[in-house]
Tab-separated table of C-alpha atoms in Angstrom:
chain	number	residue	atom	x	y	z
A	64	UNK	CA	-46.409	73.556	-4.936
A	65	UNK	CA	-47.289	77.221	-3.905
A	66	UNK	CA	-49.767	79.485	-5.276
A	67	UNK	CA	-50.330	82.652	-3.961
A	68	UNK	CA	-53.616	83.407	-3.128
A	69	UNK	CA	-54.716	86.805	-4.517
A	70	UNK	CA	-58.089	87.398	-5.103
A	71	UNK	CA	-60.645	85.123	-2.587
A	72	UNK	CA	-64.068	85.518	-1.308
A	73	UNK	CA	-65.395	85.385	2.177
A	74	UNK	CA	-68.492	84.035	2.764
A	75	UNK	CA	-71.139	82.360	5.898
A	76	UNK	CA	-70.050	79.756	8.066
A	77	UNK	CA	-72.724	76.731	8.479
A	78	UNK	CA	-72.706	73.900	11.258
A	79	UNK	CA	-74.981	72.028	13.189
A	80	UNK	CA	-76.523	73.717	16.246
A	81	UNK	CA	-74.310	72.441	18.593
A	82	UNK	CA	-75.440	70.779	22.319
A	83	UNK	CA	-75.451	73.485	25.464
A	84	UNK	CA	-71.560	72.386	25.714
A	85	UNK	CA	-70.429	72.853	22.409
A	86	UNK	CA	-72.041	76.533	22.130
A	87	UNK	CA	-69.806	77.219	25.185
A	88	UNK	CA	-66.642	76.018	23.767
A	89	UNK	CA	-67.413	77.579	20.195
A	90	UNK	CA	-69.351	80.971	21.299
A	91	UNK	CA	-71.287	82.033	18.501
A	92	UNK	CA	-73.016	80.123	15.750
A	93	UNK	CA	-75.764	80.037	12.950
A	94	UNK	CA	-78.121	77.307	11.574
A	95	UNK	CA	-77.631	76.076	8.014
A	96	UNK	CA	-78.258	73.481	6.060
A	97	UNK	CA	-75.818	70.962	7.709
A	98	UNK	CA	-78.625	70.795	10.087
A	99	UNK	CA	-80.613	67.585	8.367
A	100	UNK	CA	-80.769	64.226	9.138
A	101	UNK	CA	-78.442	61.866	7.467
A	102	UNK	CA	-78.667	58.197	6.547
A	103	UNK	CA	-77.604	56.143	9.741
A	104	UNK	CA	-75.663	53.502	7.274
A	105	UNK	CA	-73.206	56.478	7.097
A	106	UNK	CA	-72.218	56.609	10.633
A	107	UNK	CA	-69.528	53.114	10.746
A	108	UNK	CA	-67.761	54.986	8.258
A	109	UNK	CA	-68.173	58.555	10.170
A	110	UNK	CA	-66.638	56.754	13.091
A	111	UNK	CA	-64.075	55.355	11.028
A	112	UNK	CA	-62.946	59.115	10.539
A	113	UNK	CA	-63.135	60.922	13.485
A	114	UNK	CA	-61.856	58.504	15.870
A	115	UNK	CA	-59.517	55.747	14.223
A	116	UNK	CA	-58.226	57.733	11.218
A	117	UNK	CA	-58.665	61.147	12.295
A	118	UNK	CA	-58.239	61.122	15.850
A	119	UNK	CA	-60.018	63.973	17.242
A	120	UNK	CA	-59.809	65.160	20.815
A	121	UNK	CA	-62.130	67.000	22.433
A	122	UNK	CA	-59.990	70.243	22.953
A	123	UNK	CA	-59.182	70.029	18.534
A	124	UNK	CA	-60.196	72.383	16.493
A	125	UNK	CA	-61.640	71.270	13.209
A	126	UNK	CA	-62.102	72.833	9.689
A	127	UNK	CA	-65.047	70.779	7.935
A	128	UNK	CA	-65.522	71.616	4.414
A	129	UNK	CA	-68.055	70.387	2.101
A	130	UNK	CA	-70.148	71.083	-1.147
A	131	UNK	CA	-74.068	71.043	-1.298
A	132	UNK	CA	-73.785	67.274	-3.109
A	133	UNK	CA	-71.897	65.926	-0.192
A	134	UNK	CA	-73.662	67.844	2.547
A	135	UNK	CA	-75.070	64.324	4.252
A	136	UNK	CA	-71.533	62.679	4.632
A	137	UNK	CA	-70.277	65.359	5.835
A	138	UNK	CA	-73.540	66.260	8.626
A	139	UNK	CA	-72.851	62.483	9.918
A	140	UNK	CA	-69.141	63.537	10.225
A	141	UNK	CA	-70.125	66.304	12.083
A	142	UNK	CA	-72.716	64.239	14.234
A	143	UNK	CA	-69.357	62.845	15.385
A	144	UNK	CA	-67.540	65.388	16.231
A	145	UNK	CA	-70.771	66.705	18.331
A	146	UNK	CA	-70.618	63.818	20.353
A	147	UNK	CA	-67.136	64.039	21.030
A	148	UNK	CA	-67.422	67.988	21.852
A	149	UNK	CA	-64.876	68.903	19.959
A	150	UNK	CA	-65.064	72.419	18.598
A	151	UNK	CA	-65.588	72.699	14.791
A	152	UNK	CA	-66.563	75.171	11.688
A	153	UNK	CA	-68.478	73.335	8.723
A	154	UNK	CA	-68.069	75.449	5.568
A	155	UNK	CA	-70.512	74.808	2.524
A	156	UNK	CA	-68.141	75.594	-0.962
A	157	UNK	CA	-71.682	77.426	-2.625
A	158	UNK	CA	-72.625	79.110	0.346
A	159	UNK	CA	-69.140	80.730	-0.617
A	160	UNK	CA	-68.043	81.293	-4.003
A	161	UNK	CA	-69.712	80.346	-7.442
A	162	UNK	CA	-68.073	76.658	-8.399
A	163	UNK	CA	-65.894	75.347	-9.899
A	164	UNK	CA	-63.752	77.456	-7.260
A	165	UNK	CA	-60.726	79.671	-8.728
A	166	UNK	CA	-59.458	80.286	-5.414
A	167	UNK	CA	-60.203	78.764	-2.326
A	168	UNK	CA	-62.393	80.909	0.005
A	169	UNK	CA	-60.870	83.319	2.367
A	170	UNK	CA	-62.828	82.060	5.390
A	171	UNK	CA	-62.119	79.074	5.320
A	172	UNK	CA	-57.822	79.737	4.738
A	173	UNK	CA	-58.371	81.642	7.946
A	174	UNK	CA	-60.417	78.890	9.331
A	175	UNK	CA	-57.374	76.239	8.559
A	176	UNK	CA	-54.936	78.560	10.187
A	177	UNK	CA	-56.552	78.262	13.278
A	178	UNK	CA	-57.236	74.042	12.948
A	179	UNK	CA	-55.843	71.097	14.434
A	180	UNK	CA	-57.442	69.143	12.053
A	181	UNK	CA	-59.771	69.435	8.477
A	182	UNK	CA	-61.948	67.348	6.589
A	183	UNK	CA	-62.181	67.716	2.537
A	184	UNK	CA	-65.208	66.123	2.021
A	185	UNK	CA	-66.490	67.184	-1.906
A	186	UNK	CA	-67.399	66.331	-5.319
A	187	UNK	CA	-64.739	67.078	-7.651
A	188	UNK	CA	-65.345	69.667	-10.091
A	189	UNK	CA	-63.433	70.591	-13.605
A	190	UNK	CA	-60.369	72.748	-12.765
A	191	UNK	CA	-60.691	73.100	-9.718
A	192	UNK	CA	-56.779	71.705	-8.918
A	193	UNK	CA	-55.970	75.098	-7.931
A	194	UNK	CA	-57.881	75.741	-4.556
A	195	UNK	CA	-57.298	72.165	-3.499
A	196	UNK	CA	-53.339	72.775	-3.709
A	197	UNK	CA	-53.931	76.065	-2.038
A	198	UNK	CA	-55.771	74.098	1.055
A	199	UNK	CA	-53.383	71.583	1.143
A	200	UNK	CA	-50.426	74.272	1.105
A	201	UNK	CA	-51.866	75.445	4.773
A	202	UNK	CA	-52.150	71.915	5.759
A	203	UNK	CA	-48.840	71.212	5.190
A	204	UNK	CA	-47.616	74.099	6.380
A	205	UNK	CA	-49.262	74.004	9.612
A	206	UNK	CA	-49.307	70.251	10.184
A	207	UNK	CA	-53.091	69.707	9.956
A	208	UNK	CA	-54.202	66.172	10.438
A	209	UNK	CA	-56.401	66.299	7.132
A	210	UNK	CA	-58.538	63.544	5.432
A	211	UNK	CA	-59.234	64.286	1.811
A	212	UNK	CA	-62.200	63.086	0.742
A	213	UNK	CA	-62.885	64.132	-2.892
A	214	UNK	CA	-65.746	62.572	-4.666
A	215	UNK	CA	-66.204	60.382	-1.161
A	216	UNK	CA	-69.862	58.923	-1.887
A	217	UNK	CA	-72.480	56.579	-0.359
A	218	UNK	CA	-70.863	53.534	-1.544
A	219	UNK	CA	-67.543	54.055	-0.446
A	220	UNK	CA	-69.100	55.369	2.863
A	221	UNK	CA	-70.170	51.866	3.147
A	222	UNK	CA	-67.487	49.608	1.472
A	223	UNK	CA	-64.076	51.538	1.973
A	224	UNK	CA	-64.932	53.808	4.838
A	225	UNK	CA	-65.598	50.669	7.241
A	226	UNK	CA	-62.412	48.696	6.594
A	227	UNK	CA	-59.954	47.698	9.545
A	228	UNK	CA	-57.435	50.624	8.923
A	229	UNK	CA	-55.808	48.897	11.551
A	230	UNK	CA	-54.940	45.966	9.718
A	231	UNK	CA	-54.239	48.024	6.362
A	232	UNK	CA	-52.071	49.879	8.054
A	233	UNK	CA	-49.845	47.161	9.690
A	234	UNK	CA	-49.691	45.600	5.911
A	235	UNK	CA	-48.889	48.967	5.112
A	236	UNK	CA	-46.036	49.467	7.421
A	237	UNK	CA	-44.714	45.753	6.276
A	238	UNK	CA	-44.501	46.884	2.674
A	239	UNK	CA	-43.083	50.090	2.888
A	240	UNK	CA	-40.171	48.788	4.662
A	241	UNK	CA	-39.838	45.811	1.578
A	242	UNK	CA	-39.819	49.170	-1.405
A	243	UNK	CA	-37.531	51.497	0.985
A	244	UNK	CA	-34.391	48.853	0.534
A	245	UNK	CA	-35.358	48.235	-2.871
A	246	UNK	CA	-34.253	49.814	-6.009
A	247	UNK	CA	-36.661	48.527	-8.355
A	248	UNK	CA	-40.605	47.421	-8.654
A	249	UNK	CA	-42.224	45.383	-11.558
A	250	UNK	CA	-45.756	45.141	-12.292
A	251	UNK	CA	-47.484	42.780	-14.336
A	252	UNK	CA	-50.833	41.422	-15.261
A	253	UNK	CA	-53.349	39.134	-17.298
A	254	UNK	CA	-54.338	42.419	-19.791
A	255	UNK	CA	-51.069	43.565	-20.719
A	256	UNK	CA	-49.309	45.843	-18.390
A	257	UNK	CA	-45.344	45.108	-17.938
A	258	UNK	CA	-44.446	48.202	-16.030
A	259	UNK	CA	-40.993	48.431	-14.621
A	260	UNK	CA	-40.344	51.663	-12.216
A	261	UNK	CA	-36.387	52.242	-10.797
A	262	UNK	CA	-36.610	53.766	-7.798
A	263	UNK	CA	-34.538	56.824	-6.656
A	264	UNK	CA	-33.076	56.757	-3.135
A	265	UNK	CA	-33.057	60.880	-2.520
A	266	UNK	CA	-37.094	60.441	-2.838
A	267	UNK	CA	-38.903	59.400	-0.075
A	268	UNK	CA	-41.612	56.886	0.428
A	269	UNK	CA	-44.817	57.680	2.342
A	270	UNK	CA	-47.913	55.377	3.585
A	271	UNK	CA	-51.222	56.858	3.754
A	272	UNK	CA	-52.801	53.602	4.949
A	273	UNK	CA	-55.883	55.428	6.312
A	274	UNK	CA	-54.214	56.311	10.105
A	275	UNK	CA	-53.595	60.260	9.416
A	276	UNK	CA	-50.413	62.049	11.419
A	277	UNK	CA	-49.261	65.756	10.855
A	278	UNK	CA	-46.730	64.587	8.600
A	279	UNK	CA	-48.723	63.405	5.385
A	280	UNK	CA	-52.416	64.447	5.132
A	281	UNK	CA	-54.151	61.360	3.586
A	282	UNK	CA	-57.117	60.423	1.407
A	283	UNK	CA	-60.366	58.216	3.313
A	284	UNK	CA	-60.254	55.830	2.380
A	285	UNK	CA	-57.058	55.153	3.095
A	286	UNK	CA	-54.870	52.325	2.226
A	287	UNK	CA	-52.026	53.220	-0.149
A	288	UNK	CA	-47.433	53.362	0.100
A	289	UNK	CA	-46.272	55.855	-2.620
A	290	UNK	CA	-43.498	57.618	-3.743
A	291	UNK	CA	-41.967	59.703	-6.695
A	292	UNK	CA	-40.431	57.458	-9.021
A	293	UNK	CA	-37.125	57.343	-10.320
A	294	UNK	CA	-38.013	56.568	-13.802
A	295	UNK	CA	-40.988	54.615	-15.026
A	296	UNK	CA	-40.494	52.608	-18.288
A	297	UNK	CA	-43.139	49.890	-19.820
A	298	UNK	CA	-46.944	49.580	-20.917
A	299	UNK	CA	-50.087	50.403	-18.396
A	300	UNK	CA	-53.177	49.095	-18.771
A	301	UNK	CA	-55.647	50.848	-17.279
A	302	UNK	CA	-58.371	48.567	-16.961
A	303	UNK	CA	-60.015	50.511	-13.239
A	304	UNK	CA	-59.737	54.250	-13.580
A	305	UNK	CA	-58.823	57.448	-14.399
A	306	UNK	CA	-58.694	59.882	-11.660
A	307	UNK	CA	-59.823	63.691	-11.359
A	308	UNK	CA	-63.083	64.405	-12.953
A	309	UNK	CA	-62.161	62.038	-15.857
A	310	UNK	CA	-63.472	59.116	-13.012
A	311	UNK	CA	-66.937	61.220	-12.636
A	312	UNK	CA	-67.176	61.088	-16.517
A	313	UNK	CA	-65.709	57.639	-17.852
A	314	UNK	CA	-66.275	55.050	-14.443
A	315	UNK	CA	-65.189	52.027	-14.667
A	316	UNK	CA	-62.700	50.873	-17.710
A	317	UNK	CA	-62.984	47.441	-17.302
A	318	UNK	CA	-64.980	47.254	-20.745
A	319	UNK	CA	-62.741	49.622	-22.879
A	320	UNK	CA	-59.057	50.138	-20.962
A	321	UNK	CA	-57.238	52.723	-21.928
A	322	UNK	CA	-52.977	51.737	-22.630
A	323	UNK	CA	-50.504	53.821	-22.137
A	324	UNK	CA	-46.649	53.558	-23.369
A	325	UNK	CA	-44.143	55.334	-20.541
A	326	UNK	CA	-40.686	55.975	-22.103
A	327	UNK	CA	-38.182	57.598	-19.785
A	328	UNK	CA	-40.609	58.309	-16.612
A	329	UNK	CA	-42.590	60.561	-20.021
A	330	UNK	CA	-46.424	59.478	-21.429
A	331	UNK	CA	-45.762	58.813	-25.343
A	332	UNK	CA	-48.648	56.771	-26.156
A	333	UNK	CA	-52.526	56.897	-24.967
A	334	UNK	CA	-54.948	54.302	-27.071
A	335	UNK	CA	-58.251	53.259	-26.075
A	336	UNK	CA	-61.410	52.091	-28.528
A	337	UNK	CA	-63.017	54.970	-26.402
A	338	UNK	CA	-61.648	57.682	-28.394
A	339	UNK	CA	-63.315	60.679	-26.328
A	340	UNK	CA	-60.997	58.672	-23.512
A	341	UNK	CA	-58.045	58.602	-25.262
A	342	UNK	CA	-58.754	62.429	-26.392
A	343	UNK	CA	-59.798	63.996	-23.228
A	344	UNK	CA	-56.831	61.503	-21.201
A	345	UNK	CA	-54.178	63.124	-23.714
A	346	UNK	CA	-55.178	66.757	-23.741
A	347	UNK	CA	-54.977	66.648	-19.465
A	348	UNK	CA	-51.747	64.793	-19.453
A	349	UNK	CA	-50.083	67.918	-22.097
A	350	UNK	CA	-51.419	70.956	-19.939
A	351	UNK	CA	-48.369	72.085	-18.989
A	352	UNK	CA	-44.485	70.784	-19.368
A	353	UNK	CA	-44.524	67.977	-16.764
A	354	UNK	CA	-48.506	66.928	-16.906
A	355	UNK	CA	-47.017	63.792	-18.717
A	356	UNK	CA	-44.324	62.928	-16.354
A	357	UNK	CA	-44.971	60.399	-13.791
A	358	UNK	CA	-44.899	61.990	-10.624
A	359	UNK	CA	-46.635	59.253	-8.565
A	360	UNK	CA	-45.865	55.284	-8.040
A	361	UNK	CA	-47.742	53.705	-5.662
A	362	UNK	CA	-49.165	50.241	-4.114
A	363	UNK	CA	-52.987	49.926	-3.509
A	364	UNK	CA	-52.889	48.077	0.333
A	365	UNK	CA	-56.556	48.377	1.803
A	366	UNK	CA	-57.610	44.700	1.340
A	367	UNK	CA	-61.034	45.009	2.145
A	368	UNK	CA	-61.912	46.219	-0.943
A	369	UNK	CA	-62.663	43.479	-3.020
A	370	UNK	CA	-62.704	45.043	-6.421
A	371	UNK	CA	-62.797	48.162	-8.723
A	372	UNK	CA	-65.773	50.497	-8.460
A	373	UNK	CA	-65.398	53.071	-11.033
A	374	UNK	CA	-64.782	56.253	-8.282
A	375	UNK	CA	-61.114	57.166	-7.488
A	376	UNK	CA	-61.170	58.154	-4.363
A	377	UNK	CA	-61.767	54.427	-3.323
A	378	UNK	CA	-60.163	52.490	-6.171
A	379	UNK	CA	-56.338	53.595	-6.016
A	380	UNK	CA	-56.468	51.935	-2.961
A	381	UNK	CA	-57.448	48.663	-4.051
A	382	UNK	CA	-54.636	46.053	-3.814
A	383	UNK	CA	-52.100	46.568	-7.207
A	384	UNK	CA	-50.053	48.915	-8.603
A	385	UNK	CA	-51.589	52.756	-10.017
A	386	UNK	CA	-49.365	55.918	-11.152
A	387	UNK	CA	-50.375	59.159	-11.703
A	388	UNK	CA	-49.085	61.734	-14.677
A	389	UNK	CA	-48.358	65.393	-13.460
A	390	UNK	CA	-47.694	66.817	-9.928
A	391	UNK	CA	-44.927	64.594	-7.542
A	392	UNK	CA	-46.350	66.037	-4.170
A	393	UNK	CA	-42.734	67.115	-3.888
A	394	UNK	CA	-43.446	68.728	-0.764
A	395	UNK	CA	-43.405	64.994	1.029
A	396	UNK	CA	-41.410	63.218	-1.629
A	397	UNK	CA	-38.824	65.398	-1.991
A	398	UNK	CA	-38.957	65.681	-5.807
A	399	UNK	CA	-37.709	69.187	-6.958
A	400	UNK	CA	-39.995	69.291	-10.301
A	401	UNK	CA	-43.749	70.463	-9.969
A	402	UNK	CA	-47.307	70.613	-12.214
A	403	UNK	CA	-50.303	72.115	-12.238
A	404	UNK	CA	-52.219	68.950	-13.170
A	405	UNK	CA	-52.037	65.298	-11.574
A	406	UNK	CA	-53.886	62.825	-12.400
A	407	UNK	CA	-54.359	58.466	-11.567
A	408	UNK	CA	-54.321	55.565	-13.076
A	409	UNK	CA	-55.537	52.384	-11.780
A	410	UNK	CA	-55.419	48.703	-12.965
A	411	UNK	CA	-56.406	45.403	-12.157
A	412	UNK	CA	-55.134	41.654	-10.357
A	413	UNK	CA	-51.143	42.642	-10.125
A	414	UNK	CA	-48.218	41.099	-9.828
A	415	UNK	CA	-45.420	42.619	-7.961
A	416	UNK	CA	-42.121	42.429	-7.472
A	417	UNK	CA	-39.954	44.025	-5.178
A	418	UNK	CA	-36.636	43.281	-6.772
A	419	UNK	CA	-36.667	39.674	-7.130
A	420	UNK	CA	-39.245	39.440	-4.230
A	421	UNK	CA	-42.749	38.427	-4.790
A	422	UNK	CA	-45.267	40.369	-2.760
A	423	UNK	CA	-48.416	40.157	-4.999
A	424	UNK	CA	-49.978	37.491	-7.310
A	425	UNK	CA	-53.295	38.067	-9.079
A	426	UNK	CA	-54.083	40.695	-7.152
A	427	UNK	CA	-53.617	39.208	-3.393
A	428	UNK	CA	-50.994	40.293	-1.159
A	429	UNK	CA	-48.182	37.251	-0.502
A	430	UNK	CA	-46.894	39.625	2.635
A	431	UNK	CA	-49.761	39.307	5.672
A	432	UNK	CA	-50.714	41.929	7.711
């Protein structure tokens, strides 16, 4: 989806003083608070990034943008890129423009014009749907290797940010082929779901397994195959998450799941014992004409993650089955509807079938990586 960007602000750039060889490469620079130390358990994960998911060379440009709640991930991401030299700005959102954002800042659109690669790494904040899209309508534009790291935290720093994206990735690349040949995918499980999604061949499937090309910027943690579905028919039950700042607000569902009823790819029921759930799920899914469509069908594929944590960033990529109501990411999929809003759903122990193949049962893979 494109939104033209109309009114932005400009603001200061903020980075780490950089060693004798990076202020050659960059030129000019200014201390900020990006310059503070940073809790070493961070830096597996930072690795993780930079050079298996991410990687950076040397001669890259890179686009790091952060808020002042993140600012620690995102100086031991940049403690990374230091030691690899490569040249980098690190934007603070509030050192910008008052949040939540409206538009995404003009410095840093002209920053991601001029990068190789970029690094979302924020706190989400209530409609604030709009800049992200605008950022991630340069990335895809200009190819940008980009990890998005919304609500990224210190526990998934530590769980989700270490795991052999190797090894989800070859799982990854193992399933994708199974669902590409397939016209049809069945979920099931323990709590109730019995969720049935035909699969239409003009839409594309893509695997964001954690290993990031120019072709399909990813989340970290990666670990996840999805695609625009045909149609969707069948009950959810959404025993993990919600996503956008829903997650921040309601955590973990495991105690009070919310159900939902899909008719014709279309939400038409939403019932939880958590009625400020069911309320505030309903009212995002009807913001505009397709916020209730299913736009997203994915599999969950990083298997070191051993369960549900209550952040969304991390748990749609837990092994199983999550959709998401509103916006298709035509762009990649090739789906010719759009929406404003988009928003996950996660649940819990799967199982799958790929037509009459079984790839998942209680949760664990069948297929091996």
């Amino acid at each position: 989806m494109s939104i033209p960007v109309d009114q932005v602000n400009s603001g200061t750039e903020v980075k780490i003083p950089t060693s004798r060889k990076g202020r050659e490469k960059w030129g000019t620079q200014r201390e900020g608070i990006l310059d503070i130390p940073f809790d070493p358990e961070f830096t597996p994960g930072a690795v993780n990034a930079v050079r298996v998911c991410l990687r950076v060379q040397p001669e890259e440009q890179v686009c790091v943008i952060t808020d002042e709640a993140t600012v620690e991930i995102a100086a031991a991401i940049v403690a990374e890129l230091e030691k690899l030299g490569a040249p980098y700005h690190a934007w603070v959102l509030e050192e910008l423009a008052p949040r939540p954002l409206t538009d995404l800042p003009r410095a840093i659109i002209d920053d991601l014009e001029k990068s190789q690669v970029s690094i979302f790494a924020v706190q989400a904040q209530t409609n604030e749907l709009r800049s992200r899209i605008q950022m991630t309508d340069v990335v895809n534009r200009k190819k940008i290797r980009h990890a998005h790291m919304v609500n990224i935290n210190r526990q998934i720093m530590l769980e989700g940010m270490r795991a052999d994206f190797e090894k989800v990735d070859r799982l990854s690349a193992k399933v994708i082929a199974m669902v590409r040949k397939a016209s049809r995918v069945r979920a099931t499980t323990a709590a109730g779901t019995d969720l049935t999604a035909d699969l239409n061949p003009n839409y594309k499937w893509l695997k964001t397994s954690g290993i990031i090309s120019p072709e399909k910027w990813g989340n970290l943690p990666g670990g996840e195959i999805f695609t625009t579905p045909g149609e969707v028919n069948g009950t959810f039950v959404i025993d993990g998450v919600v996503g956008d700042y829903l997650c921040a607000k309601f955590g973990s569902l495991q105690e009070n799941p919310l159900t939902v009823r899909v008719v014709g790819n279309r939400l038409t029921e939403a019932h939880s014992e958590n009625r400020e759930l069911e309320s505030d799920f309903w009212k995002y899914t009807h913001t505009d004409e397709n916020s209730d469509r299913v736009g997203e069908f994915a599999i969950g594929t990083n298997i070191d993650l051993k369960d549900v944590i209550g952040q969304i960033l991390q748990d749609e990529k837990y092994p199983g089955i999550h959709i998401a109501f509103g916006n298709p990411y035509g762009a990649h999929t090739g789906a010719e509807w759009d929406s404003t809003t988009h928003i996950d759903v996660v649940g819990r122990k799967f199982n799958i079938w790929v037509d009459d193949e079984q790839i998942m049962r209680d949760g664990k893979f069948l297929v091996e990586a």
